[in-house]
Tab-separated table of C-alpha atoms and ligand atoms in Angstrom:
chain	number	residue	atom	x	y	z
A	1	UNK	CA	104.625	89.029	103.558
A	2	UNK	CA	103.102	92.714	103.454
A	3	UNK	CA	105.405	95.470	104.757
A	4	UNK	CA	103.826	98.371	105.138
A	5	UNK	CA	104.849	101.923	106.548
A	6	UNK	CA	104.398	105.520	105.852
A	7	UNK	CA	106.235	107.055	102.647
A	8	UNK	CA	110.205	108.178	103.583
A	9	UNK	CA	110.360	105.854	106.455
A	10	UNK	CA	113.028	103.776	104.872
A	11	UNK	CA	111.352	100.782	104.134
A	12	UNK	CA	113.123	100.787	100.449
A	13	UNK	CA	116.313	101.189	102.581
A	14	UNK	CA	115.814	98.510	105.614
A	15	UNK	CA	114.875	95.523	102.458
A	16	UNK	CA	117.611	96.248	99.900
A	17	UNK	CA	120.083	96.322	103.065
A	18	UNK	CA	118.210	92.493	103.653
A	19	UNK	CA	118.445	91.485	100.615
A	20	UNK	CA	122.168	92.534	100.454
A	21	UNK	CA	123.070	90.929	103.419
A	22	UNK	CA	121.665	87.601	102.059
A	23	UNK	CA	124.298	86.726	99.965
A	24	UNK	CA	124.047	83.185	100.201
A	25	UNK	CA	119.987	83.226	98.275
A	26	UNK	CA	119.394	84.471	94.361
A	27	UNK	CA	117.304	87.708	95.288
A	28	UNK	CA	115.308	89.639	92.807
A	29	UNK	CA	114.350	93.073	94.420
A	30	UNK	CA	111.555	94.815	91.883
A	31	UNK	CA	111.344	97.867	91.818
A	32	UNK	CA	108.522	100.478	90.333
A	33	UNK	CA	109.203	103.205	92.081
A	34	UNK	CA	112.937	103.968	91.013
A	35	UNK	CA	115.421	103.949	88.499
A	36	UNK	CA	118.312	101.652	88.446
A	37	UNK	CA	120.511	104.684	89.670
A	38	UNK	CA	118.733	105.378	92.133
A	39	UNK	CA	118.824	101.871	93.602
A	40	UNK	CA	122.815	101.613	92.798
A	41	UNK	CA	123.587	105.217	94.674
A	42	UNK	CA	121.758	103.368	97.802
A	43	UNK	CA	122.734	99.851	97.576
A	44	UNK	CA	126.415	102.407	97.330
A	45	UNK	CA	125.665	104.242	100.958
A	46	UNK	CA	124.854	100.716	102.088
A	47	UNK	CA	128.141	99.417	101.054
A	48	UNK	CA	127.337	96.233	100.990
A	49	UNK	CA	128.490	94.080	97.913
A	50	UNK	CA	126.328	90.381	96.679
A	51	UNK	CA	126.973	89.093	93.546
A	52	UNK	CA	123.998	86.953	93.909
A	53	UNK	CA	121.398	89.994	93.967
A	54	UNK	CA	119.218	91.067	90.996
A	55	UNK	CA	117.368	94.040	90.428
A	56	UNK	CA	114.444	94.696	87.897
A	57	UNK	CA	112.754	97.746	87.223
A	58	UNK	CA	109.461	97.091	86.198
A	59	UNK	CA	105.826	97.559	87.034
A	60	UNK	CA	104.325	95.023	84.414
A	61	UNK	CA	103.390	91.676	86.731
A	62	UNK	CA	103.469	89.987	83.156
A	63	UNK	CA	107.231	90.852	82.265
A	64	UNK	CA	108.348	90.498	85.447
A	65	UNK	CA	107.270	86.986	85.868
A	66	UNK	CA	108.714	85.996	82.822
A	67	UNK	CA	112.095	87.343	84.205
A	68	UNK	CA	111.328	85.117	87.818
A	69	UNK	CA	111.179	82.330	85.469
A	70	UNK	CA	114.278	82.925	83.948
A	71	UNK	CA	115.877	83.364	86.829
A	72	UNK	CA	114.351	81.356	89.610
A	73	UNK	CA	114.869	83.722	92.657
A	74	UNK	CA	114.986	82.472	95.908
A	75	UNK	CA	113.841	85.339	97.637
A	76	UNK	CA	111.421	88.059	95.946
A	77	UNK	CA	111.088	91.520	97.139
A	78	UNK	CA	108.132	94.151	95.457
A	79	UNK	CA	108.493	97.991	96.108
A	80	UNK	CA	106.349	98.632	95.896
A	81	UNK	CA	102.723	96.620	95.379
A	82	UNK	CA	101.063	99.963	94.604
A	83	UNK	CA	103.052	100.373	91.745
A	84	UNK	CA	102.466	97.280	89.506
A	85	UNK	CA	100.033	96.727	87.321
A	86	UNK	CA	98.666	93.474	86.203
A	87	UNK	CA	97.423	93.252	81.620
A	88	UNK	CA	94.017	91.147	83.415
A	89	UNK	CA	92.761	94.447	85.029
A	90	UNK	CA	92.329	97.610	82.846
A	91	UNK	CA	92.064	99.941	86.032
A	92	UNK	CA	95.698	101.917	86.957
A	93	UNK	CA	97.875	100.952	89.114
A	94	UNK	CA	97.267	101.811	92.829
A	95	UNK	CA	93.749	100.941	92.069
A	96	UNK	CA	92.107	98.340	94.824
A	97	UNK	CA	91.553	96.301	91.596
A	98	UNK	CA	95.004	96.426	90.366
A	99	UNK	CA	96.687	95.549	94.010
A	100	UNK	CA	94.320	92.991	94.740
A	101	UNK	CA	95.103	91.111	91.229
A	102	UNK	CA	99.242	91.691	91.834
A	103	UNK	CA	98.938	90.530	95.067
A	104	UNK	CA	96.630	88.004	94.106
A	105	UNK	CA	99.396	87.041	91.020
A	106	UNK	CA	102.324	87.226	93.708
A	107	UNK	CA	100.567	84.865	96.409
A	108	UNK	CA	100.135	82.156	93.627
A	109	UNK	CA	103.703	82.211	93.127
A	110	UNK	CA	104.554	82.054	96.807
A	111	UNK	CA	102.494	79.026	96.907
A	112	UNK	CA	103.630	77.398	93.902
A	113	UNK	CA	106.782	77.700	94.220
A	114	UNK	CA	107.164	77.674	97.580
A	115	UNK	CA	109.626	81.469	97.369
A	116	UNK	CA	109.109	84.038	99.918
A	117	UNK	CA	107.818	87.164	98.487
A	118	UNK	CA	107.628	90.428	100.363
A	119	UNK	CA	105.197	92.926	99.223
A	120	UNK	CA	106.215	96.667	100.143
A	121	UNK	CA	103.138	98.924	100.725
A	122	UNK	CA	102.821	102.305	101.457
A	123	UNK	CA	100.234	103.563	104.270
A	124	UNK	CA	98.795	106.896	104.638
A	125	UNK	CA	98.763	109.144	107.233
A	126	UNK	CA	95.695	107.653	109.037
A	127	UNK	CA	97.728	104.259	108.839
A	128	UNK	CA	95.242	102.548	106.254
A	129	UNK	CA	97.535	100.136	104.401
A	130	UNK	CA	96.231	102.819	101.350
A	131	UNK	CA	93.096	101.730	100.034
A	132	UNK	CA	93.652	97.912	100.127
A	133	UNK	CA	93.097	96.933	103.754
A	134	UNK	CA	92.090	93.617	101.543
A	135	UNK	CA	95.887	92.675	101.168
A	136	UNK	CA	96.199	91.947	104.982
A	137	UNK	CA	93.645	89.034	104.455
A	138	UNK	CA	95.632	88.010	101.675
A	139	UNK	CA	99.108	87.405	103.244
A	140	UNK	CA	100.643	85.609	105.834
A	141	UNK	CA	102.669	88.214	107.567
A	142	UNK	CA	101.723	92.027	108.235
A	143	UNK	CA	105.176	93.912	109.213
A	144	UNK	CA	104.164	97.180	110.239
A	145	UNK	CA	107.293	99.704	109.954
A	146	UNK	CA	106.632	102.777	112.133
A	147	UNK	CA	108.904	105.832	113.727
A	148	UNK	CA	108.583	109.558	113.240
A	149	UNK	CA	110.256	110.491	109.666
A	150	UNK	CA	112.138	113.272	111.631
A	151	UNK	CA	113.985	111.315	114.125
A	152	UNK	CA	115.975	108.454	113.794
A	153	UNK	CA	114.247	105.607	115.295
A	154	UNK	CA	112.415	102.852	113.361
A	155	UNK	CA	109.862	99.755	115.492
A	156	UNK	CA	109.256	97.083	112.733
A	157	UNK	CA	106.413	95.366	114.010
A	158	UNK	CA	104.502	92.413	113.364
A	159	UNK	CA	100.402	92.775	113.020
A	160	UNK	CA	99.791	89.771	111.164
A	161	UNK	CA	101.783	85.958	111.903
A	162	UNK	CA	100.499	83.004	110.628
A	163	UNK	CA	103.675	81.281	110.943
A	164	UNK	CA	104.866	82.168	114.855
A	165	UNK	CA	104.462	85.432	117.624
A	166	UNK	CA	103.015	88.596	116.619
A	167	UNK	CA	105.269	89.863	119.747
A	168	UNK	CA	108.415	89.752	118.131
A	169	UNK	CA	109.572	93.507	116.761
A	170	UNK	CA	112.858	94.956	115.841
A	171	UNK	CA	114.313	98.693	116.769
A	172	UNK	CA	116.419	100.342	114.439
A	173	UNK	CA	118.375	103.553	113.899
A	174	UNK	CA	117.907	105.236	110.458
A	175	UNK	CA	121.687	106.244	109.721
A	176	UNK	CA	124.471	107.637	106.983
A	177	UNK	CA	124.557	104.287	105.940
A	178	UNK	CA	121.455	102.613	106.336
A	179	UNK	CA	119.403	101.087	109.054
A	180	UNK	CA	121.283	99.755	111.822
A	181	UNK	CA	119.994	97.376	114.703
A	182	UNK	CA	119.888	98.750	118.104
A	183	UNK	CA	120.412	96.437	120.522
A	184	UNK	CA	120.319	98.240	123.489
A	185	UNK	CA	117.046	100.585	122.821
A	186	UNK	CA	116.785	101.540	126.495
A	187	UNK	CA	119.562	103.653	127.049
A	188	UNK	CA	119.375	105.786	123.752
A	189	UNK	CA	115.999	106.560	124.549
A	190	UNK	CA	116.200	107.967	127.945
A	191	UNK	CA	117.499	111.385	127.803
A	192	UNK	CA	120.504	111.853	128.971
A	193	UNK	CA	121.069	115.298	130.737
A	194	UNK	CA	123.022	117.289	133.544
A	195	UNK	CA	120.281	118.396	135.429
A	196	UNK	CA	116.936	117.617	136.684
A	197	UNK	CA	114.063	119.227	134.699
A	198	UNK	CA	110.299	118.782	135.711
A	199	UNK	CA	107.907	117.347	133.761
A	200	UNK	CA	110.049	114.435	133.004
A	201	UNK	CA	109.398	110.791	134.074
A	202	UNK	CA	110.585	107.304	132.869
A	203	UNK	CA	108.440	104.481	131.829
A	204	UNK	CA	109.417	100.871	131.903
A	205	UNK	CA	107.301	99.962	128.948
A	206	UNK	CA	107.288	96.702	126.819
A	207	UNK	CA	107.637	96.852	123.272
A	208	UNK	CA	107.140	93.437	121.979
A	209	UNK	CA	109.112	90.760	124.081
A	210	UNK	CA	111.435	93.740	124.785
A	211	UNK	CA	111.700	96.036	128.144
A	212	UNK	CA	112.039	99.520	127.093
A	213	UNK	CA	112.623	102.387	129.078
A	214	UNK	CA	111.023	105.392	127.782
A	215	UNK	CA	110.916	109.260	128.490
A	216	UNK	CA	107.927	110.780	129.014
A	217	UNK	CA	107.836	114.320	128.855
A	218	UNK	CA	104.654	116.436	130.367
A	219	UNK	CA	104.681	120.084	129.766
A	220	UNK	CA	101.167	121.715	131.831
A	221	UNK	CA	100.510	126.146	131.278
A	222	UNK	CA	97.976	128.279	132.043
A	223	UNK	CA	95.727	128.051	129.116
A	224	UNK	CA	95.711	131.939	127.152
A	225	UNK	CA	92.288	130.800	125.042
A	226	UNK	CA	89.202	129.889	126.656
A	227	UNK	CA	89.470	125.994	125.552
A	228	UNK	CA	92.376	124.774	126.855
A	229	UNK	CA	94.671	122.544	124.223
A	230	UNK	CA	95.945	119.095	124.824
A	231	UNK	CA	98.756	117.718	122.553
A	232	UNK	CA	100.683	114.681	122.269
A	233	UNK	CA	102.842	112.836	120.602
A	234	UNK	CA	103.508	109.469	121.078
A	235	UNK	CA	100.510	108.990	123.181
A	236	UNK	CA	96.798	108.185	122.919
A	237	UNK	CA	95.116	111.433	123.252
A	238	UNK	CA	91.871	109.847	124.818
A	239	UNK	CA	94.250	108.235	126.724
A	240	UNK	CA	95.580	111.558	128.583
A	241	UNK	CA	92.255	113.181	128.676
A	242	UNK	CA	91.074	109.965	130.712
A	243	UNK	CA	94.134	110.458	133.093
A	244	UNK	CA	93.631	114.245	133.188
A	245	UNK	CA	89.941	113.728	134.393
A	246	UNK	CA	91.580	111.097	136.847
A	247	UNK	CA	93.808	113.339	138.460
A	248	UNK	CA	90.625	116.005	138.199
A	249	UNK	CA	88.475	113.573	140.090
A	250	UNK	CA	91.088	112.126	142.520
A	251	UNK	CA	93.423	114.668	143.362
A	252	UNK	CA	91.409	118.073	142.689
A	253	UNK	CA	93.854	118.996	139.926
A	254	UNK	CA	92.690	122.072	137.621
A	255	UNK	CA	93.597	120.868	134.403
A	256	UNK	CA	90.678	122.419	133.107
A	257	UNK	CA	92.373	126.031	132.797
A	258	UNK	CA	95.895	124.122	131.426
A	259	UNK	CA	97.372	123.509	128.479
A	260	UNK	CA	99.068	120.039	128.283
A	261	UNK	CA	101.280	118.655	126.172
A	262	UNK	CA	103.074	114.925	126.277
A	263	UNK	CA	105.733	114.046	124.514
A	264	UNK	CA	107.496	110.633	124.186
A	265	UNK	CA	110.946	110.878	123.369
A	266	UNK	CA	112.784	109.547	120.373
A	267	UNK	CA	109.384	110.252	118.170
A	268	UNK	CA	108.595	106.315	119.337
A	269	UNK	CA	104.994	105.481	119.527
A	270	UNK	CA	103.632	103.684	122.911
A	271	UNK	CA	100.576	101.511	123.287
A	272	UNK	CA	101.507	100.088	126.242
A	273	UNK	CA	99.176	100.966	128.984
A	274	UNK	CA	102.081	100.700	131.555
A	275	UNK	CA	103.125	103.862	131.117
A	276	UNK	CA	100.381	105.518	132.336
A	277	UNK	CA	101.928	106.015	135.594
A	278	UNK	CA	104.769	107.745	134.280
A	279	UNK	CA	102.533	110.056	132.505
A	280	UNK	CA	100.325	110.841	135.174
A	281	UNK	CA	103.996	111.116	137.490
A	282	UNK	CA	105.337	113.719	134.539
A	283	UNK	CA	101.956	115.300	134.687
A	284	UNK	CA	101.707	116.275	138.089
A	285	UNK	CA	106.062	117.279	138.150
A	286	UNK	CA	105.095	119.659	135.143
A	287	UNK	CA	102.578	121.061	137.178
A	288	UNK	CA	104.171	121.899	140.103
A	289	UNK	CA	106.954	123.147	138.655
A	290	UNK	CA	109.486	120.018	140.663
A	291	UNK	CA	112.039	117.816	139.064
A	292	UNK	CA	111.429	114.311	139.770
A	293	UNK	CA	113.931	112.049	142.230
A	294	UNK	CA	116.601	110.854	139.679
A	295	UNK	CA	117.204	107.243	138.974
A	296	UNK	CA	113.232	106.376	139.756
A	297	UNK	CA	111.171	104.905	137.002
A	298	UNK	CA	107.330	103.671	136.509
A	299	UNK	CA	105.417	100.603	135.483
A	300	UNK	CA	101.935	100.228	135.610
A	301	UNK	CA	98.309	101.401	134.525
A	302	UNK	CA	96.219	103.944	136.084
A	303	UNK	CA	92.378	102.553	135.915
A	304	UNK	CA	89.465	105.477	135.785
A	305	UNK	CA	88.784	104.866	139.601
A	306	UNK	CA	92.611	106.316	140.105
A	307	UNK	CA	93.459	102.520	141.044
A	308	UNK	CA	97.218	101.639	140.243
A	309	UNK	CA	96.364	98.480	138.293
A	310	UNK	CA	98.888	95.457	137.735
A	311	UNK	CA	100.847	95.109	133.874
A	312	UNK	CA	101.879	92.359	132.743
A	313	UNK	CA	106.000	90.620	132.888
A	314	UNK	CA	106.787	93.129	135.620
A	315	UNK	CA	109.558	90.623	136.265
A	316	UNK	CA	111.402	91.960	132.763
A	317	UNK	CA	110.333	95.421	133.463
A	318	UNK	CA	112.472	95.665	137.149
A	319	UNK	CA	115.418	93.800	135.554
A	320	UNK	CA	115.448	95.957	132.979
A	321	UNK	CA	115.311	99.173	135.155
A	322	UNK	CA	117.964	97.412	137.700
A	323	UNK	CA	120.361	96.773	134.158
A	324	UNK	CA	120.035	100.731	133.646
A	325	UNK	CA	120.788	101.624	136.733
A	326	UNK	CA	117.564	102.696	138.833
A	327	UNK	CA	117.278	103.022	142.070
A	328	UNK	CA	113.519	102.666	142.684
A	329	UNK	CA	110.688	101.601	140.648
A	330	UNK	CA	106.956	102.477	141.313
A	331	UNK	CA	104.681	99.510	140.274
A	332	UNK	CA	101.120	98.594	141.223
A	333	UNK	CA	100.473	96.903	144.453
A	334	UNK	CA	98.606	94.003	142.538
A	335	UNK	CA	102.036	93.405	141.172
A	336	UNK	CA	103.368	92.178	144.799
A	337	UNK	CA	103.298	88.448	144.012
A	338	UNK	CA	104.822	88.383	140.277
A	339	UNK	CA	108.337	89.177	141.483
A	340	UNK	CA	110.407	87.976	143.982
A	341	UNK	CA	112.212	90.754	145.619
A	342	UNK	CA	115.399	89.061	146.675
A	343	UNK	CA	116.354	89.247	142.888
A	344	UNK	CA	116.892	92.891	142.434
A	345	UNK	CA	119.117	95.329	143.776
A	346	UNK	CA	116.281	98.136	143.190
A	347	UNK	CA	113.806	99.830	145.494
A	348	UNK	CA	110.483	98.225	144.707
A	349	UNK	CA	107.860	100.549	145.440
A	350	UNK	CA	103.789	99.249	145.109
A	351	UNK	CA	101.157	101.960	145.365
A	352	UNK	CA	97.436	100.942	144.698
A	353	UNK	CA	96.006	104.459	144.445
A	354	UNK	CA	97.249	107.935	142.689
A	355	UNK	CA	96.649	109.957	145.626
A	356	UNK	CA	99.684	107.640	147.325
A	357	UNK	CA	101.643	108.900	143.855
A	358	UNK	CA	101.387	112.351	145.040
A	359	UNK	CA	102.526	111.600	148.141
A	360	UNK	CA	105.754	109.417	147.863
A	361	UNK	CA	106.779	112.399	145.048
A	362	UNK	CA	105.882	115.325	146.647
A	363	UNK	CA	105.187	115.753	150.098
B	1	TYD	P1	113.477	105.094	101.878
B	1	TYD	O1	114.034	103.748	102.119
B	1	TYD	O2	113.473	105.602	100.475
B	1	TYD	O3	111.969	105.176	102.444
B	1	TYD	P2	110.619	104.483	101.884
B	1	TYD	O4	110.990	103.414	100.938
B	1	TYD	O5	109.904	103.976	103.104
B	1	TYD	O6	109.814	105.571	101.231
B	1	TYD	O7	114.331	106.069	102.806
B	1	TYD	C1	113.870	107.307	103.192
B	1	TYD	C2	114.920	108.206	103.776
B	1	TYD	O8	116.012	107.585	104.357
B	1	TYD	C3	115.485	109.118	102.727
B	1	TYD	O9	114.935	110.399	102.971
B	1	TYD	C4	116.953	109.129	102.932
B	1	TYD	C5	117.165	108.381	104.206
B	1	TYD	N1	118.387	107.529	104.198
B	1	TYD	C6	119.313	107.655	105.219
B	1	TYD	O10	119.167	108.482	106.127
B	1	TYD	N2	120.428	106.838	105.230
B	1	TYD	C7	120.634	105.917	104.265
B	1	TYD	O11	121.656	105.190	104.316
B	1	TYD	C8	119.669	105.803	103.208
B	1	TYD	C9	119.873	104.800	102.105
B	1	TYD	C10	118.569	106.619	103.214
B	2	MG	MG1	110.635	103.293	98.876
């Protein structure tokens, strides 16, 4: 299994913590990156104690599977793959050659001996798994480990699973002593505040199997500089110039002399195409200057026509906004037969077009 994320994003962290926990298997965590010190002051802030965990600290794939044999681990963690270097290849380590060969060296063993190995990989900035995209052919399982290094939140997510759902992920909260699970991502993520600011809308996205409600935050100025900026974070940049020209098109909307800037709270990062209504919702609040109606969140995709277009387990997504407390939710009028509205104890509102948006928040 390949876990890869960005470096300082605690993926050295969230796998000792694992392998802690798993008292009950011989682990061998391998480690080329630090010094037994370091590992002890962490495993120390984890506080976690396992008499049945081993650590090595070594980069040579030749030494250190003369120490698996020794021992006969039951679970095998690398940290990282970059670091190792194989006596078959002359090239450094980090090298394509060099990862390709340890991975290559690691996957044998896997198979042989039929003992889970993770392989720890760092990504760059782009999100190349760095240099060897080759490894994700090579495995069975692609975690992906993602969040913004300056807040707390952490999506593991699975890419790559040739042994069950890609859909699965987990959420976790980078702390003073390690990661820690969050099991109830919704209401951390929505802001909590006194009073109504524009420019703010909630999303009821799906991360995974998971409903998540998200903030989206819109901030629209009059542009100083001739081009006007747009900004995000969080959010497909394409993505908001396609709703800008939407909201252009269909509701005669001068972006073109704005600055915008979208934000999604919690540094999280949204793919979700449901949440385009909440953006285009924060967009227009932000540039009017008016708070939206409190306790009103949005599901659903905005097409290029300005059609309100259905998303998918809209079911989840009104039961989850019902658990949190909303009063209404604004979902796409395609969405009408997926949900029997009975169930909920929220306002279910279906629009079909943007211009009906503007109207239900506004006039
Ligand atoms: P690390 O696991 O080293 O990241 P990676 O292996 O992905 O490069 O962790 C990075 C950061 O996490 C580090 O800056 C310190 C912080 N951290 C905590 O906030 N709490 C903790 O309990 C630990 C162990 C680390
Ligand atoms: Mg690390």
């Amino acid at each position: 299994m390949l876990v890869a994320g960005e470096p300082g994003i605690g993926k050295s962290t969230l796998f000792l913590q694992t392998a802690l926990l798993l008292n009950n298997l011989t682990t061998l965590y391998i480690s080329g990156e630090e010094s037994e010190q370091q590992i002890k002051m962490r495993a120390d802030r984890l506080k976690i104690k396992n008499d049945n965990f081993y650590l090595l600290t070594e980069t040579s794939t030749q030494s250190i599977f003369k120490e698996i044999k020794k021992l006969k681990p039951q679970l095998v963690i690398v940290d990282s793959i970059q670091t190792l270097q194989s006596d078959i290849i002359e090239s450094s380590p980090g090298s394509i050659s060099q990862i390709r060969e340890c991975a290559a060296e690691f996957q044998r063993f896997a198979k042989e001996t039929n003992t889970p190995v993770f392989l720890i990989g760092h990504i760059t900035k782009d999100g190349s798994i760095a240099g060897p995209k080759i490894l994700e052919h090579m495995v069975d399982t692609v975690l992906q480990f993602e969040g913004d290094r300056h807040y707390t939140y952490r999506i593991l997510r699975t890419l790559k699973n040739r042994f069950g759902s890609t859909s699965e992920l987990g959420i976790y909260e980078m702390s003073g002593d390690g990661m820690q699970a969050v099991n109830n991502p919704s209401e951390i993520l929505i802001h909590q505040k006194e009073e109504n600011l524009s420019g703010s809308a909630i999303a009821a996205s799906m991360e995974g199997m998971r409903a998540l409600l998200i903030e989206v935050q819109a901030l629209v100025t009059q542009s100083v500089y001739g081009t006007p900026q747009r900004t995000v974070s969080g959010f497909d940049l394409r993505r908001l110039q396609l709703l800008l020209a939407v909201l252009e098109k269909r509701g005669g909307f001068l972006f073109g002399t704005k600055d915008v800037f979208i934000n999604i709270a919690g540094g999280l990062k949204v793919e979700d195409p449901s949440i385009d209504l909440a953006v285009i919702a924060a967009l227009l609040s932000s540039y009017e200057d008016i708070p939206l109606p409190q306790h009103i969140c949005f599901a659903a995709e905005v097409g290029l026509n300005g059609e309100i277009r259905a998303v998918n387990r809209i079911e989840q997504r009104i039961s989850e906004a019902e658990k949190l407390g909303f009063e209404k939710i604004i979902i796409s009028g395609y969405n009408k037969k997926g949900y029997n509205t009975n169930h909920y104890n929220i306002e279910i509102k279906a629009l079909s077009k943007v211009e009906e948006l503007y109207e239900l928040l506004f006039r």
